[in-house]
Coordinates of C-alpha atoms in Angstrom, one line a residue:
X583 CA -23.1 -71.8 34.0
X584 CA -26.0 -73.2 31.8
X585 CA -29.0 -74.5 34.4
X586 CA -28.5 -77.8 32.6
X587 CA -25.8 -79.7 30.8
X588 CA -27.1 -80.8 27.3
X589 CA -28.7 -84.2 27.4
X590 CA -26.3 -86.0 25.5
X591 CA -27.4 -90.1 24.8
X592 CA -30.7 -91.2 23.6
X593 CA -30.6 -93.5 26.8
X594 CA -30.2 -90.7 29.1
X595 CA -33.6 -88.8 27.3
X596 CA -35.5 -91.9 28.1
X597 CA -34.7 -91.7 31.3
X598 CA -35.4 -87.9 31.5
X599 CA -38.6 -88.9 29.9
X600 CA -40.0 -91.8 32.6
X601 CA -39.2 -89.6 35.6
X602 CA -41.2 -86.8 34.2
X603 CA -44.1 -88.5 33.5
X604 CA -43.8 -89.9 36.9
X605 CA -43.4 -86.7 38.8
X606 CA -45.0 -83.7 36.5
X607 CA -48.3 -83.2 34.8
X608 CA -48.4 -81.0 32.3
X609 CA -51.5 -79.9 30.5
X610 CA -51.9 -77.0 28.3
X611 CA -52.4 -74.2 30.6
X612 CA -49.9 -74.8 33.3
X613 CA -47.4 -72.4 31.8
X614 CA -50.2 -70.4 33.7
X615 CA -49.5 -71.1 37.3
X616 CA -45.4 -70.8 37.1
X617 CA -43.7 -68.7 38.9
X618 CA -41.0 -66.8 36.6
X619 CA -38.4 -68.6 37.7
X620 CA -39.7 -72.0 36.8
X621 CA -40.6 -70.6 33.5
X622 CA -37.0 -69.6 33.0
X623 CA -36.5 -73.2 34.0
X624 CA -38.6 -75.0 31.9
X625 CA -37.3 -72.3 29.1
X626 CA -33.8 -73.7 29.4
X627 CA -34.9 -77.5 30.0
X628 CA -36.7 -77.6 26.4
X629 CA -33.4 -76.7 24.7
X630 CA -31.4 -78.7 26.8
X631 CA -33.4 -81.7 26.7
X632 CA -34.4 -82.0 30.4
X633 CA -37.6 -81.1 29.7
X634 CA -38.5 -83.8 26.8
X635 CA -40.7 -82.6 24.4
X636 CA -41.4 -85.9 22.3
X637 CA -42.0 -89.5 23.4
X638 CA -40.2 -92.4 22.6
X639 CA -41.6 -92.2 18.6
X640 CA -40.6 -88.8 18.2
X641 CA -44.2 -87.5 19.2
X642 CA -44.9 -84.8 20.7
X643 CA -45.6 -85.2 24.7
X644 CA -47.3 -83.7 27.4
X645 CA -47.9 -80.5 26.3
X646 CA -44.0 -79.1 26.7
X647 CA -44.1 -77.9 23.4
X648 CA -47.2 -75.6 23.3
X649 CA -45.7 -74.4 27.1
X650 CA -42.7 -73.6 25.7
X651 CA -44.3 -71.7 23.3
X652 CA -46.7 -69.4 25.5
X653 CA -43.6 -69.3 28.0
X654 CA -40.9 -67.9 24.9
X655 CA -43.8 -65.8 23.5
X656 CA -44.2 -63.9 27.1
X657 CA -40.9 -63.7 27.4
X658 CA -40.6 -61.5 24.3
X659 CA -43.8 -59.4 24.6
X660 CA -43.3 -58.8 28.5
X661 CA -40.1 -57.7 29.2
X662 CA -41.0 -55.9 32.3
X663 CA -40.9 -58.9 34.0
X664 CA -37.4 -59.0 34.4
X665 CA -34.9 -57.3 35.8
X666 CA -31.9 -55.9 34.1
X667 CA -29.7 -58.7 35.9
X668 CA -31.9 -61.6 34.7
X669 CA -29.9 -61.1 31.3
X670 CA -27.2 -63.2 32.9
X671 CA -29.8 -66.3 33.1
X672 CA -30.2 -66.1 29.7
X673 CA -26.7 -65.5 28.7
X674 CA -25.5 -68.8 30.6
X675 CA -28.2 -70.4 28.3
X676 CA -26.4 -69.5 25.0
X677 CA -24.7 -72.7 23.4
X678 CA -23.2 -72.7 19.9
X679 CA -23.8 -76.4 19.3
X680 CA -27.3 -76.7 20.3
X681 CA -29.1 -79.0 17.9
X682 CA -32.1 -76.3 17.1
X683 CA -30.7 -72.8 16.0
X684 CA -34.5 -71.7 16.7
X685 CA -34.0 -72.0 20.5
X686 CA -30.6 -69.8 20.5
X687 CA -32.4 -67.5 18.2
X688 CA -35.3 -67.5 20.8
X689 CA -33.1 -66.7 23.8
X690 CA -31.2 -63.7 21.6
X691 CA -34.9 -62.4 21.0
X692 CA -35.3 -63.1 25.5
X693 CA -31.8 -60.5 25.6
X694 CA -32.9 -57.9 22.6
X695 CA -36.5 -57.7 24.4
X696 CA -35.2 -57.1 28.1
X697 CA -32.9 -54.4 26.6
X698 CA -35.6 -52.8 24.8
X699 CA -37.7 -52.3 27.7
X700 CA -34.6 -51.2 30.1
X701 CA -32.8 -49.2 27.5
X702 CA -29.8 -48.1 27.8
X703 CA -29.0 -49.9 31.3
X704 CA -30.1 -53.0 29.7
X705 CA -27.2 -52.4 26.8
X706 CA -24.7 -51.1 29.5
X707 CA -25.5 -54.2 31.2
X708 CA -25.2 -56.8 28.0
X709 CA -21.8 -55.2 27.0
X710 CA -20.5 -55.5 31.0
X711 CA -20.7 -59.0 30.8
X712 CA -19.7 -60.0 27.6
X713 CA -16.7 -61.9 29.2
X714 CA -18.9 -63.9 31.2
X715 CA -20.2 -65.2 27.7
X716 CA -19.9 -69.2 28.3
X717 CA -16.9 -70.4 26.1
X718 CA -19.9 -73.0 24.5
X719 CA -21.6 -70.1 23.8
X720 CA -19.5 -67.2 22.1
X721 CA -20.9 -67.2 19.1
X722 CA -24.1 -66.2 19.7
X723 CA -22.5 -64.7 22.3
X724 CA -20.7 -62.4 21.4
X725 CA -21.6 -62.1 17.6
X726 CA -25.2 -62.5 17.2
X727 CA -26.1 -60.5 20.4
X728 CA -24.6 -58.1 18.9
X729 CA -26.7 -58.6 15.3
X730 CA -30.2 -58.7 17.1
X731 CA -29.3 -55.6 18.8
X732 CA -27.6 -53.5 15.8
X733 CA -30.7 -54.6 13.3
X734 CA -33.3 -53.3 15.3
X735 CA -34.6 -49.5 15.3
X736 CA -35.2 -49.5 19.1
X737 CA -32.0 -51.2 21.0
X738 CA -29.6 -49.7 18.3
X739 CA -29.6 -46.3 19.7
X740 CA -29.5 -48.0 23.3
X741 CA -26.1 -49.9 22.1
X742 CA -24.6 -46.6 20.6
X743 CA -25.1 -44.8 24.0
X744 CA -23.9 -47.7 26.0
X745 CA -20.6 -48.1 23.8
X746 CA -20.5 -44.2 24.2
X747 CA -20.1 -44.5 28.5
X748 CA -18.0 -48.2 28.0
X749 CA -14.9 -47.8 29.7
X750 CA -11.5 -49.3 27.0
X751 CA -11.7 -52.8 27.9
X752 CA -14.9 -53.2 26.8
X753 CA -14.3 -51.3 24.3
X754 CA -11.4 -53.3 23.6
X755 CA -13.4 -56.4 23.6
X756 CA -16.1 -54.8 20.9
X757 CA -13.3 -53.8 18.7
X758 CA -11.7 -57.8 18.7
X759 CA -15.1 -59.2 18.2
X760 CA -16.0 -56.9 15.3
X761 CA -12.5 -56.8 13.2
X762 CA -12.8 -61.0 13.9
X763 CA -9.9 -60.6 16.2
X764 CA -11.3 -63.8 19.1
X765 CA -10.7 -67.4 18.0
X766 CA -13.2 -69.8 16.3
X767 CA -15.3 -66.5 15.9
X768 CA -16.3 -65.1 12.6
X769 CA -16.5 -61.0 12.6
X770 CA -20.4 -60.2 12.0
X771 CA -19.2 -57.5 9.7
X772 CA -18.0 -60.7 7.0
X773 CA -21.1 -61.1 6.0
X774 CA -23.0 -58.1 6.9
X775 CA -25.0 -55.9 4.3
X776 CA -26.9 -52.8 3.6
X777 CA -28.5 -50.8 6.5
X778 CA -26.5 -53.8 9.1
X779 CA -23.1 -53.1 7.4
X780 CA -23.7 -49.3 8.2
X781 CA -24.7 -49.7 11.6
X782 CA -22.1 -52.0 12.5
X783 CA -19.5 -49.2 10.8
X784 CA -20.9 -46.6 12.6
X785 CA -20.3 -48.6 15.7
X786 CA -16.7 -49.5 15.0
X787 CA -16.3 -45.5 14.6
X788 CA -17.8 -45.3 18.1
X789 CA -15.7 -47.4 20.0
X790 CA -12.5 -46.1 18.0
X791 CA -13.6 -42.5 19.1

């Protein structure tokens, strides 16, 4: 489960909005003085909108929006701060119909950077848990987690030597994704090209093997 449901009415935002002003004080450093797990908090309030990050004009407020950006950016260049398992936090976060691709885009990064510092575990660990992918979610789920990781020099190799140990109902599940086999999902090999197209062959040889 996502930490929050998506705030859905503009009434609702408003709402969000007078209680935090009420109860938090955000300045420009206090990204500083979470702990990790309130980062991840804050992380997942920002795209949900329980963290409100304009005012009632559509400004920006309180300093959520430069937070959120020093949190997402130590996120991706410190990976070390998380354990393999802290994947799952970020899978729950994945939602298909978030109104800001960006903040999906940001969470893959979140994933592809935790792999590349745990290596292979971290891939073993992503492809374990691809069923817990959160039915709001399976698109980025299950195909673009799979893009971020197959485009980059670093986590490819991890992925090929996961897939290499996966037992055949993961593999199972790798081989629906890719020939576009799950419903409402597009295979990422449609419109793949180039040096992605390969890779993504190469894999589909793998997990055939």
């Amino acid at each position: 489960m996502m930490a929050y449901k998506p705030v859905e009415s503009h009434e609702e935002y408003l709402k969000i909005l007078e209680h935090y002003r009420e109860t938090k004080e955000i300045t420009k450093d206090t990204w500083q003085s979470m702990s990790l797990e309130e980062k991840i908090d804050f992380f997942d309030g920002i795209h949900t909108g329980h963290v409100p990050m304009f005012d009632e004009n559509g400004d920006d407020t309180l300093w959520t929006v430069w937070n959120y950006e020093e949190i997402c950016n130590e996120f991706i260049q410190c990976p070390e701060m998380f354990s393999v398992t802290d994947i799952s936090k970020f899978i729950d976060m994945l939602d298909d119909d978030c109104d800001q691709s960006s903040f999906m885009d940001d969470t893959l990064k979140v994933i592809r950077s935790i792999i590349r510092f745990h290596g292979k575990d971290g891939a073993i660990y992503l492809l374990s848990h691809l069923s817990d992918i959160p039915e709001q979610g399976k698109e980025y789920g299950l195909c673009d987690s799979l893009r971020y990781l197959v485009v980059d020099d670093i986590t490819f190799p991890y992925l090929k030597e996961a897939i290499a140990v996966a037992d055949d109902s993961i593999r199972n599940m790798l081989s629906r994704i890719l020939h576009g086999e799950i419903s409402g999902l597009t295979s990422p090999l449609k419109f793949a090209k180039g040096i992605e197209r390969e890779r993504f062959c190469e894999l589909e040889t793998l997990i055939s093997s």
